[in-house]
Every structure is written in C-alpha cells, then in structure tokens.
Short mmCIF file of C-alpha atoms in Angstrom, two decimals:
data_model
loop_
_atom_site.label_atom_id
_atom_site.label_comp_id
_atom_site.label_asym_id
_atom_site.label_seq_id
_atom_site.Cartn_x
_atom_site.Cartn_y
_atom_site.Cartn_z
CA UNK A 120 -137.09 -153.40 -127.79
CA UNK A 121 -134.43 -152.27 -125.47
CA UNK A 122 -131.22 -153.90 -124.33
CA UNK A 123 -128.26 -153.06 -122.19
CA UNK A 124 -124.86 -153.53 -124.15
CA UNK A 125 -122.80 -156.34 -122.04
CA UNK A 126 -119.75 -154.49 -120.34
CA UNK A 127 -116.25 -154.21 -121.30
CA UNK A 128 -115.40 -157.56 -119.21
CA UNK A 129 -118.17 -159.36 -120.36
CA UNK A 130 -119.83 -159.57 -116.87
CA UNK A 131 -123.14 -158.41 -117.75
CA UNK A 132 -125.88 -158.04 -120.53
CA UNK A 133 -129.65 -157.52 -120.83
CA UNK A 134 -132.57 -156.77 -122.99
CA UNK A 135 -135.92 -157.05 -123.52
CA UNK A 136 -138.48 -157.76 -126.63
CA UNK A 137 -142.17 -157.92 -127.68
CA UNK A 138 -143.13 -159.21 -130.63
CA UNK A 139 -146.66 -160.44 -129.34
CA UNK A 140 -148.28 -157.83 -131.42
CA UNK A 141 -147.92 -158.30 -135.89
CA UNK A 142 -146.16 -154.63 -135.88
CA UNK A 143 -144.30 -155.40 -132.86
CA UNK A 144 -140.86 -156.51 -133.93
CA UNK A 145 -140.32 -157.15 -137.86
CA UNK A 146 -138.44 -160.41 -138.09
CA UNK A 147 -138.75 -161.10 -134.06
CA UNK A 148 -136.71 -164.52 -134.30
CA UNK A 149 -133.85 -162.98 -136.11
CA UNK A 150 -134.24 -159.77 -133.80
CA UNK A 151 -134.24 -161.98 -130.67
CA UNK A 152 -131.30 -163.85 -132.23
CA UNK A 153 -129.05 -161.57 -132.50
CA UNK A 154 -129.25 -159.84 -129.35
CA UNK A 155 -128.95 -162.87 -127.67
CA UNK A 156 -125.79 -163.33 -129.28
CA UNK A 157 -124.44 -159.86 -129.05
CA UNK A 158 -125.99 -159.15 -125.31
CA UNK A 159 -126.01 -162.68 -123.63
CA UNK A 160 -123.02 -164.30 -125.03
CA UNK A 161 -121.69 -167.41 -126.42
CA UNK A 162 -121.68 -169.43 -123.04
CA UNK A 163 -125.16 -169.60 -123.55
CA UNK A 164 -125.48 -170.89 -126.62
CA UNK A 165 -128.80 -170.84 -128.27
CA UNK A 166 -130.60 -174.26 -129.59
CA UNK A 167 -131.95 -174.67 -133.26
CA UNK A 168 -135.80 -173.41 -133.36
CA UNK A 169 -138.73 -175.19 -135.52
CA UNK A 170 -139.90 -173.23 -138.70
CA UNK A 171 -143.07 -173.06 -136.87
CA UNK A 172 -141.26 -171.35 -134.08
CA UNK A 173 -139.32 -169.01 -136.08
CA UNK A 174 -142.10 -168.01 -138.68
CA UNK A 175 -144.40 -167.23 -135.69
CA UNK A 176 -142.62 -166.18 -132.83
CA UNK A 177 -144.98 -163.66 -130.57
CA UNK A 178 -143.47 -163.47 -127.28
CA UNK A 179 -142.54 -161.04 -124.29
CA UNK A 180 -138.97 -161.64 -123.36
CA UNK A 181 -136.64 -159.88 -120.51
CA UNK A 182 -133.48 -161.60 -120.49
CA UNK A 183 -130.74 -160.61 -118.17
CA UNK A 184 -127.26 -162.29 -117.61
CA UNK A 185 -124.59 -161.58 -114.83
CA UNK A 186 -121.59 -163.59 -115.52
CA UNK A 187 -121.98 -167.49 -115.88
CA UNK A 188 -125.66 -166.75 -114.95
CA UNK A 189 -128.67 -166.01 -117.50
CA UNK A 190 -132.07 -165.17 -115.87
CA UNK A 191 -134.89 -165.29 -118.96
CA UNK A 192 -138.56 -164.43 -118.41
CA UNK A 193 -140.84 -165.49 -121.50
CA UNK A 194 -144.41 -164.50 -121.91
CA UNK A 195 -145.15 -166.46 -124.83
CA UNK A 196 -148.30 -166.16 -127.15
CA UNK A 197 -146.86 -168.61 -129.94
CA UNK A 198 -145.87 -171.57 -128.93
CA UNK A 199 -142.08 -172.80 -129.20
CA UNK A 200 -140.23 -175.74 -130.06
CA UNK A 201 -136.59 -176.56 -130.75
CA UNK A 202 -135.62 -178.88 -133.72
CA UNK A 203 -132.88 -180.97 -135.42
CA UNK A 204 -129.73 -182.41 -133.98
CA UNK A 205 -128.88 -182.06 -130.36
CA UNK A 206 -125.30 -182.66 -130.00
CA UNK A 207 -121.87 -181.04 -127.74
CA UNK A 208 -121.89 -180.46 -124.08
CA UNK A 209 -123.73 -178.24 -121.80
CA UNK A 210 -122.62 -178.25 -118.37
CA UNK A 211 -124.92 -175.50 -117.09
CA UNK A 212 -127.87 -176.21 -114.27
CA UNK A 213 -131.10 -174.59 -115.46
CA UNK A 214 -134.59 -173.80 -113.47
CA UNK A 215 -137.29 -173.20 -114.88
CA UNK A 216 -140.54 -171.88 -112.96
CA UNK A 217 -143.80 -171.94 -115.09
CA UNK A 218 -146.56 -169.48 -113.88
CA UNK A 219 -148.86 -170.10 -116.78
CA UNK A 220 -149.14 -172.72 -119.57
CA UNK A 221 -146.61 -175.74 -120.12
CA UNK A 222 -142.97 -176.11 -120.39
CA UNK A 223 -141.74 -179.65 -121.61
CA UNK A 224 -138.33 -180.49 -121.52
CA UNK A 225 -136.87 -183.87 -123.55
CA UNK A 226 -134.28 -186.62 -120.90
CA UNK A 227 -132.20 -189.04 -121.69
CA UNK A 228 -134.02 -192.36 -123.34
CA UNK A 229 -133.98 -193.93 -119.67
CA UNK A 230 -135.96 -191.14 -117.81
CA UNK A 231 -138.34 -189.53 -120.77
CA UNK A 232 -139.53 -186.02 -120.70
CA UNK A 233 -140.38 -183.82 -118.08
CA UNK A 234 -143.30 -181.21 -118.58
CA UNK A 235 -143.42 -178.40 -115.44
CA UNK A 236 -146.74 -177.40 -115.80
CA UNK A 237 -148.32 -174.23 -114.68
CA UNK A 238 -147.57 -173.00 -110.48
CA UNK A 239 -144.43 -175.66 -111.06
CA UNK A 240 -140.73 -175.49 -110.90
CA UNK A 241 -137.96 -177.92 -111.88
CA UNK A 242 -133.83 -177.69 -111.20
CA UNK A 243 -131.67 -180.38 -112.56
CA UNK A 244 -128.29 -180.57 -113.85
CA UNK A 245 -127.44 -180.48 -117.70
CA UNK A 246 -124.44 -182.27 -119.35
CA UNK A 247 -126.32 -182.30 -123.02
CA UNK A 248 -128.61 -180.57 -125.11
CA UNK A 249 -132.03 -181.44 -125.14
CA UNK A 250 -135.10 -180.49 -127.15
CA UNK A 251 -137.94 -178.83 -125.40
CA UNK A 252 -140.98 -177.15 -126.41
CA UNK A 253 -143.52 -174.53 -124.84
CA UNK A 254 -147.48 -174.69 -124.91
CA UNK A 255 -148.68 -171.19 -126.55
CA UNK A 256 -149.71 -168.40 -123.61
CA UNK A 257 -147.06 -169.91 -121.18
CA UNK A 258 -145.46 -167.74 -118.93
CA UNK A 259 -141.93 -168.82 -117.54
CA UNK A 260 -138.95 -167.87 -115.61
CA UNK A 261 -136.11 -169.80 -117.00
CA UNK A 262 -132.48 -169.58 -114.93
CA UNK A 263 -129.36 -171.40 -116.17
CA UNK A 264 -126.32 -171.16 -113.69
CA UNK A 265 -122.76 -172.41 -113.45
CA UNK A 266 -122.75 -176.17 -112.81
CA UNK A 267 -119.35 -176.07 -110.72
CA UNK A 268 -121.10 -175.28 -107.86
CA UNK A 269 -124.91 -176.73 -107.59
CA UNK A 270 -123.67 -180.11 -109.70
CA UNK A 271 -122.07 -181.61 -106.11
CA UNK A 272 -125.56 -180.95 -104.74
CA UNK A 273 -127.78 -182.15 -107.41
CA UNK A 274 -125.85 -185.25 -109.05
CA UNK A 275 -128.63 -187.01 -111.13
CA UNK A 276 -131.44 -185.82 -109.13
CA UNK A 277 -134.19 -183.61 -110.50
CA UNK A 278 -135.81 -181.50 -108.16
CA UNK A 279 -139.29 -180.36 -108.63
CA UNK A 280 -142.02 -178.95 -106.41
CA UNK A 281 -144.49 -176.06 -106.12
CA UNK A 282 -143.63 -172.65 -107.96
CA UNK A 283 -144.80 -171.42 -104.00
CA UNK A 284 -142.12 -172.74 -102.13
CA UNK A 285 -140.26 -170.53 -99.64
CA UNK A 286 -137.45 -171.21 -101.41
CA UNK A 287 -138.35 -170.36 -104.92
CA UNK A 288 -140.44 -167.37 -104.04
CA UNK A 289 -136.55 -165.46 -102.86
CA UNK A 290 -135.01 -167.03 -105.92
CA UNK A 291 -137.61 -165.51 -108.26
CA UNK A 292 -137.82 -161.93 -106.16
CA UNK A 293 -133.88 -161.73 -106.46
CA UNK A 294 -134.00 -162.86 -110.42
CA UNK A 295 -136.44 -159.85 -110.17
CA UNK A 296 -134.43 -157.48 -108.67
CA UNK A 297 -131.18 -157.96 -111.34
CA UNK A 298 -133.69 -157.38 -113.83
CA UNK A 299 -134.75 -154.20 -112.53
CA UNK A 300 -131.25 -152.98 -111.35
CA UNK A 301 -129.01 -154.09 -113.75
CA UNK A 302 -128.18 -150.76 -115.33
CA UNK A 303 -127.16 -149.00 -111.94
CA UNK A 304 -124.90 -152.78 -111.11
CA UNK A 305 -120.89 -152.02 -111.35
CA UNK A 306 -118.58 -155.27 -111.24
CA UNK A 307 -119.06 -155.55 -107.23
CA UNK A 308 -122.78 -155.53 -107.45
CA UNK A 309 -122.93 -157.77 -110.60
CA UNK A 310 -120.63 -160.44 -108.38
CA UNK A 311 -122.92 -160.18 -105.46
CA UNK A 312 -126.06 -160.35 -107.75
CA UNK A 313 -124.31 -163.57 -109.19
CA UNK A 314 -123.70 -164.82 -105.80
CA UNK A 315 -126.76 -164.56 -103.94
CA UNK A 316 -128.70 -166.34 -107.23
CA UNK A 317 -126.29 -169.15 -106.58
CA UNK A 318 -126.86 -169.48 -102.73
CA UNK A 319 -130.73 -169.07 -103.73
CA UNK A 320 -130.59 -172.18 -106.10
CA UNK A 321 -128.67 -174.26 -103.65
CA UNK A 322 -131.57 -173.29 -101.22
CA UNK A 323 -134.07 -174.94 -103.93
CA UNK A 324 -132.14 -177.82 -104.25
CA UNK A 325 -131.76 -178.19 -100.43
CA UNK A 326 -135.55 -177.31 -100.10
CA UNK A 327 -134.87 -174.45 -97.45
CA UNK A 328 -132.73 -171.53 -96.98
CA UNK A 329 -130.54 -169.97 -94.37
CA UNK A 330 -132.51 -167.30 -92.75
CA UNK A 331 -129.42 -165.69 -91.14
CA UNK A 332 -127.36 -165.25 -94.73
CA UNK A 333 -127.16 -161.52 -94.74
CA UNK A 334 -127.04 -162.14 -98.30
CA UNK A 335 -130.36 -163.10 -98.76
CA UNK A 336 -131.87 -160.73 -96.87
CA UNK A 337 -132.83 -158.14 -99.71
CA UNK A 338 -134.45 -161.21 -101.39
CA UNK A 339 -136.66 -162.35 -98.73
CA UNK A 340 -137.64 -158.45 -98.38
CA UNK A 341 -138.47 -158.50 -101.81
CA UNK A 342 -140.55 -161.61 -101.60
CA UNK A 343 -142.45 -160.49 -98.79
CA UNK A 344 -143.34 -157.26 -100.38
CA UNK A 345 -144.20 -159.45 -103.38
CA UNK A 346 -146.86 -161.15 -101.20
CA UNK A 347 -147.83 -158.50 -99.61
CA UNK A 348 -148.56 -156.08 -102.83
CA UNK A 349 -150.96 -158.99 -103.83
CA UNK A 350 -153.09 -159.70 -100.69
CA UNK A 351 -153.15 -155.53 -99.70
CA UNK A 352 -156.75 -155.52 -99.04
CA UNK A 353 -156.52 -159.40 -96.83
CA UNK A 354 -157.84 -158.13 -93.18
CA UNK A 355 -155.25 -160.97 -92.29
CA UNK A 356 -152.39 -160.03 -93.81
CA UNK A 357 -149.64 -158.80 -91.36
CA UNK A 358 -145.69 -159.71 -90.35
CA UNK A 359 -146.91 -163.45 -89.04
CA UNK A 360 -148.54 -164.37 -92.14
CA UNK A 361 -145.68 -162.85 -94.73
CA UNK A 362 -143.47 -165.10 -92.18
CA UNK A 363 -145.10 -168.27 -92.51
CA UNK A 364 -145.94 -167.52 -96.07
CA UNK A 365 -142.10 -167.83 -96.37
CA UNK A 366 -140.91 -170.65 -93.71
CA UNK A 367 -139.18 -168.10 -91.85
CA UNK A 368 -140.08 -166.38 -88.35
CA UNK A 369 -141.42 -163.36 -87.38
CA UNK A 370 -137.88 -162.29 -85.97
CA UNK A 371 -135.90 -163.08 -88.98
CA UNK A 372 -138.64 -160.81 -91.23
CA UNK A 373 -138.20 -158.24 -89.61
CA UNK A 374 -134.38 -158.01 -89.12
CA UNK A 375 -134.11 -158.25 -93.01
CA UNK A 376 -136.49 -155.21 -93.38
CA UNK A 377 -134.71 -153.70 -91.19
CA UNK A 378 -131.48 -153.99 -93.59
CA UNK A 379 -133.37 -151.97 -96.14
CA UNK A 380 -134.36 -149.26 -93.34
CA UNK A 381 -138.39 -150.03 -93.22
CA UNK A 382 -140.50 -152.67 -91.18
CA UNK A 383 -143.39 -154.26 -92.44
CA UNK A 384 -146.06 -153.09 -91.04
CA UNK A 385 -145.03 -149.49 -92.51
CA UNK A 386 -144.39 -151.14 -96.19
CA UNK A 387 -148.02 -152.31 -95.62
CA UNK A 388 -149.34 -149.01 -94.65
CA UNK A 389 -147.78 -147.35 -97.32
CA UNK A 390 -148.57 -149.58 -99.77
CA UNK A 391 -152.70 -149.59 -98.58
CA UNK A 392 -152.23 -145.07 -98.77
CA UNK A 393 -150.97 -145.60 -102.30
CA UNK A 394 -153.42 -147.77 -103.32
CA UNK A 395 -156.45 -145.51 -101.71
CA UNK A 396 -154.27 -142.44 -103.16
CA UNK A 397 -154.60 -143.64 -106.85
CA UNK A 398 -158.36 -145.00 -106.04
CA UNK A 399 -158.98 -141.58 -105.06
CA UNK A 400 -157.98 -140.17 -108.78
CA UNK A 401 -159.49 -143.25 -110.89
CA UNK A 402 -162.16 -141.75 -113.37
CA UNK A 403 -164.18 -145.19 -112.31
CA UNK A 404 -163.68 -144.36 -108.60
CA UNK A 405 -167.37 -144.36 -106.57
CA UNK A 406 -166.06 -145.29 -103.41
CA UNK A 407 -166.48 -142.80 -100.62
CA UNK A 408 -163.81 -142.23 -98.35
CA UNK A 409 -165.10 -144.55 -95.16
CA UNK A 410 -165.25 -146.89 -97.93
CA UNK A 411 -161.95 -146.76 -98.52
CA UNK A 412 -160.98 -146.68 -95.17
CA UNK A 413 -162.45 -150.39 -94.73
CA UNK A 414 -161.72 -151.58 -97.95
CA UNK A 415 -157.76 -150.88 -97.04
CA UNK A 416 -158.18 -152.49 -93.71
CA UNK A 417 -158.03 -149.01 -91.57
CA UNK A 418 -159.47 -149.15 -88.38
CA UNK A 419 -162.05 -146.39 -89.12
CA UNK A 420 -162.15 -143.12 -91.37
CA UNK A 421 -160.56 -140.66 -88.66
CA UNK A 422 -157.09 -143.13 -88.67
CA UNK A 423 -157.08 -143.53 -92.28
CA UNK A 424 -157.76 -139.71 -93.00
CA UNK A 425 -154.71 -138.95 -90.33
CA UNK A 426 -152.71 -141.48 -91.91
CA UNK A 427 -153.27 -140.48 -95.47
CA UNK A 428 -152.96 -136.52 -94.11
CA UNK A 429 -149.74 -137.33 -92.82
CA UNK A 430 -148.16 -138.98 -95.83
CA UNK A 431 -149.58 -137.15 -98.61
CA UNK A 432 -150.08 -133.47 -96.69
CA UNK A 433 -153.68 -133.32 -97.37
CA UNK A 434 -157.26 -135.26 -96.48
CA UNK A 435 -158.34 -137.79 -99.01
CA UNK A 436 -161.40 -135.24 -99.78
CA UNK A 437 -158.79 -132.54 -100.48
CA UNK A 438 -156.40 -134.41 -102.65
CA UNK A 439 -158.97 -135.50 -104.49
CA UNK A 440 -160.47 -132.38 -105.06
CA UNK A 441 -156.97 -130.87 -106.47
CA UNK A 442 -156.47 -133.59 -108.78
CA UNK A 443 -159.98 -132.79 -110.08
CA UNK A 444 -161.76 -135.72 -108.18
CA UNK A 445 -165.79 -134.85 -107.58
CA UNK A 446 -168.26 -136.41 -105.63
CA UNK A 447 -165.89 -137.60 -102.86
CA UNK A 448 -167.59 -138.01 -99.49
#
C-alpha cells in the first residue's frame, strides 16, 4: 500500500491498496478504512459495508481526491455490498464507468435500481444515500463531484450510455492523469485538475464536448494516445481514425497535440519503435526483423531499420545483439 498524505489545506489526497492476494493487506477493510478517512476526507463519507464485504474484501483500489472531487478505481475480486440504515444527505454527483463485471446501485422506491453493467457508464445526481453492491471481478471507475455545478444540468435525469463515448473516454484519460500526477500537483494544478474533471462531466451529461476548451486539450491527447497504445499494430490506425474514434476532427487532434509539443503520427511511430525495441529483447522473441517491420506497420525493413537507427542509435540487429539478443535476422 502507498498513499499520499492530503496537504496542509486539505486540497488533495491519494492512495492505493491490494489486498487481492491472502498476504496482501492484513485486515484490508480496516486498512482501506482508515486511509480513506485520514487521506480522502470526511466530505466523502464512507457507507456501512456487509460482514461478507468486510470479512472478505480482495480488491485493487487507487483512490485519488482533489478538492470536492474523489476519483476511485476498484479492481475487485470479492464482491461488495453496503448494509444497514441509509440515512442524512449527500449532495454529491457520482459516475461510475464499469469496464468489467456489474455495479448495481439502489433508487428511490419510484425508479428501482440501476445496475451499469460491464463497457457502461451512469451520471446522476445524489441527494441521499443509497445501498449498492458490486458483482465479484468487476472493474470500475467511480467519480463523485460537487453537485453545485452539474445539479442545474442533470435535475432528475440519469444519464447512461456506452463506457466508449467521446465524452467519457477524456473524462476517464484526465481521471487518469490526476492519478498519475498527483504528487508533482501544487494548489494551481490541483484547481485546474479539479476544473477540467468538472467541464469533462458536464460534457457527459451534455453528451459532447467543446473541442476548442484549451482545457481539455491534454485530455483528449491522453485519450487518443489511449487508443492508439491499444490498436499499435491496426494497418488503419492513423490521425483520422483517433479523430472519429473521439467525435472530434482531424484539425482539432492535432492542435491539442500540438499543446503537448508532439503530433500524432510521431506518438505513433514512437510508440510502434518501442514496441519492436522491447520485442527485440523478449527471451520469447522469434520474429526476424522484416517481421517486425510489417508487424509494426513499416513500409518495408530499410524504413523501419532507419527509423529505429535514428531513435535508438543503432540497427535492430545491433541493439539486439548488445542486449544479448541471438538469432536476429
């Protein structure tokens, strides 16, 4: 387990657990518990858990919070289920986008309970406490935000759709990105983190986004290299199809990776190198290296041996031979 104490003001807090394993975390619930409590805060008050939860609680957890914003990713191999009496107030909006498995959320007696099954999101306003419970092996990204300003635009509606929405793929790249830089954030960027996941939730509610928000430019660079880092070895993929991928034109994706001082088609490049690079030093590897070329979509073995000689200072035959590679052709 690690965790990131909250700062002096309050404005920030993370940590992570794993207690899928039996020597993982001794007494994960209370573990998980307390540095909720201690690294998340009392705005986001935790619910009362099931024995069954609590006795057997093997889960992956990142949490992250920046201000009146939580962001909580749960890779869950027990299954979880709050319990007992559900009573105050909760005026928070929560997401939740399920990858894997089931998340089922209790409603008020007039609309029932909603379950967002797997490649699923759902956004909707809450002003109680609810139960909910979790399917074992689910995988979810949960959000809660400040109602003050998504609670105009959502009233009583609940909004659900496709985990694969333009919309939700920037939301879940920039809940991403706080996780990953929340120990370099200072109070500016932990406002601007806040922000931006606010503007990205209104754009879910909405069902698109405004492609000329600077703001929300590092997101939709992040989502695109999302895509892009899972469909490396698609002949197809290129700038057009990371733009429609993501409801926004060819244009706009570029001018946002040009923010971050790159274009696409060099993120792909260098992304298909790195990818032959580390093929090139797998114990497994029996590709030769006009295999490779193809098999990272270059045009032939002379352009990807002058692109890889170019990057890495050295033919794919020579670095793998100084890494201890053999049998490279």
């Amino acid at each position: 387990m690690t965790g990131t104490a909250a700062e002096s003001d309050g404005s920030r807090g993370a940590f992570t657990l794993d207690s899928r394993t039996p020597s993982g975390v001794p007494s994960a619930f209370d573990t998980f518990r307390r540095e909720w409590e201690t690294r998340i805060g009392d705005g986001f008050r935790l619910p009362a858990f099931s024995p069954d939860t609590t006795g057997d609680f093997r889960v992956r957890l990142r949490v992250a919070r920046v201000r009146d914003a939580a962001i909580t990713d749960l890779h869950g191999a027990s299954a979880t289920r709050t319990a007992g009496a559900v009573n105050g107030v909760e005026d928070q909006v929560r997401m939740y986008v399920v990858r894997r498995g089931a998340w089922t959320l209790d409603g008020p007696p007039a609309r029932g309970e909603h379950t967002v099954s797997a490649g699923q999101f759902l956004l909707r306003h809450v002003g109680r406490p609810t139960h909910f419970r979790t399917a074992s092996h689910t995988t979810a990204k949960v959000v809660v935000l400040p109602a003050d300003l998504l609670k105009p635009l959502l009233a009583d509606r609940i909004v659900t759709g496709p985990a694969q929405s333009a919309e939700v793929r920037l939301l879940v790249a920039h809940a991403n990105m706080i996780h990953t830089t929340m120990n370099d954030l200072g109070p500016a960027g932990v406002q601007a983190a806040r922000s931006t996941l606010i503007e990205l939730a209104k754009a879910v509610a909405r069902g698109r986004f405004d492609d000329v928000e600077p703001r929300l430019a590092p997101a939709l660079v992040q989502a695109a290299k999302d895509l892009a880092n899972h469909r490396l070895a698609d002949p197809e993929l290129s700038s057009t199809t990371l733009a429609r991928e993501l409801n926004v034109s060819v244009r706009t994706l570029q001018r946002a990776f040009a923010t971050v001082g790159e274009s696409v088609t060099a993120y792909i490049r260098h992304r298909r190198l790195e990818e032959a690079r580390l093929a090139l030093t797998a114990p497994s590897r029996h590709l030769s290296v006009s295999e490779l070329a193809a098999h990272w979509q270059f045009a032939d073995s002379s352009h990807f041996i002058r692109a890889f000689k170019k990057r890495y200072g050295r033919t794919p035959t020579e670095y793998a031979r100084s890494v201890g590679s053999t049998g490279v052709a």
